[in-house]
Amino acid sequence: ITIRTPDGTMDLAKIRWIKGEVQWTGAKDKDFSNPENWSQNETPLTDISALKNNTVVIPSGRTNYPVLETEISVKEIRIQDNASLKIEEGGLLLTEKLIISETGKVDGKNGAIKLCKVTTDSNQVEEVKLENSGWFEVGKLSFEPSAKGIIFGTENQAKTKISELVCENQGGKTLEIKN
């Protein structure tokens, strides 16, 4: 990023990415938390926290696919056809929406996913959603009852396996499971 001011000085307290789509490149390795593996508008990320307010896409045709071993927050994550995400033991994906395409795969049998509000904006999240057309397995799936939770299988061949399903807190919220 090059910034020029009329008097030649520059004062930046903070650089903020414009909300948009961030793509997995896997350019460095399989580490989900490594910003060198992500790109926004063909520019490598310098800070992994930029994922928090963005839609993340894991496309097909990559040499390396992400492996998550820590806690990470992502507004929305889309696993495209023939792409995958692995969540290891100790890995926790916090997201408002997870969408898995027909031949996409999420292997989280040793990890966890929490469907919840992750963005810092003031808007209330109406619903959190897992939409699976491919293959999905997770050790623990939880959702925050501040929103309606939806687990949705969109294809007859979609496989969804959840070892533990948890609705955190209590009181008057809905979890909808559809096919």
XYZ file of C-alpha atoms in Angstrom:
179
model
C 0.000 0.000 0.000
C 1.382 3.374 -0.970
C -0.141 6.478 0.592
C 0.921 9.968 -0.456
C -0.140 13.185 1.209
C 0.259 16.709 -0.207
C 3.027 17.637 2.230
C 4.780 14.260 1.958
C 3.989 13.168 5.520
C 2.013 10.159 6.511
C 0.311 9.432 9.802
C -1.372 6.087 10.061
C -2.584 4.826 13.378
C -4.386 1.895 11.830
C -4.917 0.323 8.433
C -8.357 -1.221 7.967
C -9.271 -3.575 5.133
C -12.417 -2.837 3.198
C -15.033 -5.495 3.790
C -15.153 -8.021 1.015
C -13.967 -11.429 0.009
C -10.710 -13.001 1.136
C -9.393 -16.071 -0.707
C -7.236 -18.893 0.533
C -4.110 -19.224 -1.603
C -2.161 -21.754 0.458
C 0.938 -20.051 -0.956
C 3.075 -20.659 2.131
C 1.757 -23.805 3.867
C -1.449 -25.353 5.339
C -1.624 -23.068 8.419
C -5.037 -21.339 8.502
C -3.613 -18.710 10.886
C -0.751 -17.675 8.597
C -1.733 -14.421 6.808
C 0.661 -15.279 3.952
C -1.830 -17.980 2.904
C -4.644 -15.458 2.300
C -5.243 -12.831 -0.372
C -7.679 -9.938 -0.773
C -7.916 -8.418 -4.232
C -4.702 -10.328 -5.059
C -2.877 -8.613 -2.176
C -1.500 -10.882 0.589
C -2.899 -10.199 4.059
C -0.605 -8.821 6.731
C -2.940 -9.472 9.661
C -5.098 -12.568 10.102
C -7.690 -10.547 12.072
C -8.841 -9.135 8.695
C -10.836 -12.368 8.288
C -13.214 -11.384 11.101
C -15.295 -8.956 9.025
C -14.998 -10.680 5.653
C -16.350 -13.532 3.599
C -13.658 -16.179 3.308
C -13.498 -18.462 0.259
C -11.525 -21.675 0.075
C -11.409 -22.444 -3.665
C -10.453 -25.620 -5.506
C -7.177 -26.157 -7.318
C -4.838 -25.321 -4.427
C -1.712 -27.278 -3.523
C -2.296 -26.694 0.199
C -5.656 -26.627 1.954
C -6.104 -24.990 5.372
C -5.676 -26.780 8.670
C -7.008 -24.902 11.718
C -5.305 -25.619 15.058
C -6.242 -22.464 17.018
C -9.312 -20.277 17.566
C -10.209 -18.023 14.629
C -13.197 -15.759 13.863
C -14.565 -15.450 10.317
C -17.779 -13.647 9.310
C -18.671 -16.173 6.606
C -16.747 -19.105 5.155
C -17.425 -20.860 1.838
C -15.815 -24.164 0.943
C -16.020 -24.548 -2.838
C -16.205 -27.782 -4.865
C -13.161 -30.045 -4.420
C -11.794 -27.824 -1.638
C -11.413 -28.707 2.036
C -10.910 -27.388 5.553
C -9.528 -29.494 8.389
C -10.045 -28.489 12.033
C -7.623 -30.232 14.392
C -7.954 -30.855 18.134
C -7.804 -27.445 19.838
C -9.055 -25.746 16.671
C -12.204 -23.627 16.972
C -13.880 -21.853 14.059
C -16.255 -19.049 15.101
C -18.485 -17.958 12.214
C -21.906 -16.579 11.375
C -22.279 -18.735 8.280
C -20.560 -21.860 6.900
C -21.434 -22.952 3.355
C -20.033 -26.173 1.892
C -20.405 -26.793 -1.869
C -21.392 -30.144 -3.349
C -17.915 -31.725 -3.400
C -16.452 -29.526 -0.654
C -15.345 -31.058 2.630
C -14.975 -29.967 6.256
C -13.190 -32.469 8.489
C -13.528 -31.226 12.040
C -14.092 -34.487 13.894
C -11.379 -33.511 16.395
C -12.169 -29.784 16.431
C -15.126 -27.489 17.051
C -17.273 -24.921 15.265
C -19.378 -22.255 16.927
C -22.092 -20.484 14.927
C -22.320 -17.017 16.461
C -22.021 -13.276 15.803
C -18.370 -12.480 15.085
C -18.430 -9.093 13.358
C -17.773 -5.907 15.243
C -20.580 -3.938 13.602
C -23.607 -3.018 15.690
C -26.172 -4.907 13.579
C -27.903 -7.834 15.247
C -27.371 -11.169 13.511
C -30.813 -12.595 12.672
C -29.606 -16.146 12.070
C -26.482 -18.259 12.030
C -26.296 -20.988 9.446
C -24.562 -24.195 8.375
C -25.496 -25.002 4.767
C -24.043 -28.320 3.613
C -24.172 -29.729 0.085
C -20.969 -31.738 0.502
C -19.264 -33.550 3.391
C -19.212 -32.184 6.942
C -18.038 -33.815 10.147
C -17.339 -32.048 13.437
C -16.689 -33.136 17.007
C -18.644 -30.254 18.550
C -21.017 -27.760 16.950
C -22.463 -25.052 19.168
C -24.535 -21.985 18.491
C -25.355 -18.851 20.419
C -29.056 -18.351 21.036
C -28.838 -14.619 20.300
C -29.781 -15.729 16.799
C -31.832 -18.426 15.116
C -29.620 -21.418 14.276
C -30.128 -23.284 10.998
C -28.478 -26.534 9.897
C -29.426 -27.104 6.286
C -28.595 -30.033 3.973
C -29.138 -28.903 0.391
C -28.344 -32.107 -1.523
C -29.485 -35.706 -1.110
C -25.864 -36.905 -1.108
C -24.755 -34.383 1.537
C -23.233 -35.995 4.611
C -23.473 -34.217 7.953
C -22.100 -35.787 11.124
C -22.102 -33.870 14.403
C -20.835 -35.708 17.486
C -21.988 -33.074 19.995
C -24.541 -30.314 19.381
C -24.750 -27.561 22.005
C -27.102 -24.590 22.348
C -25.311 -22.207 24.678
C -27.230 -20.339 27.381
C -30.968 -20.818 27.310
C -34.317 -19.362 26.575
C -36.637 -19.088 23.628
C -34.292 -19.508 20.654
C -34.793 -21.846 17.729
C -32.537 -24.431 16.120
C -33.951 -25.501 12.784
C -32.656 -28.650 11.038
C -33.756 -28.886 7.404
C -33.170 -31.151 4.455
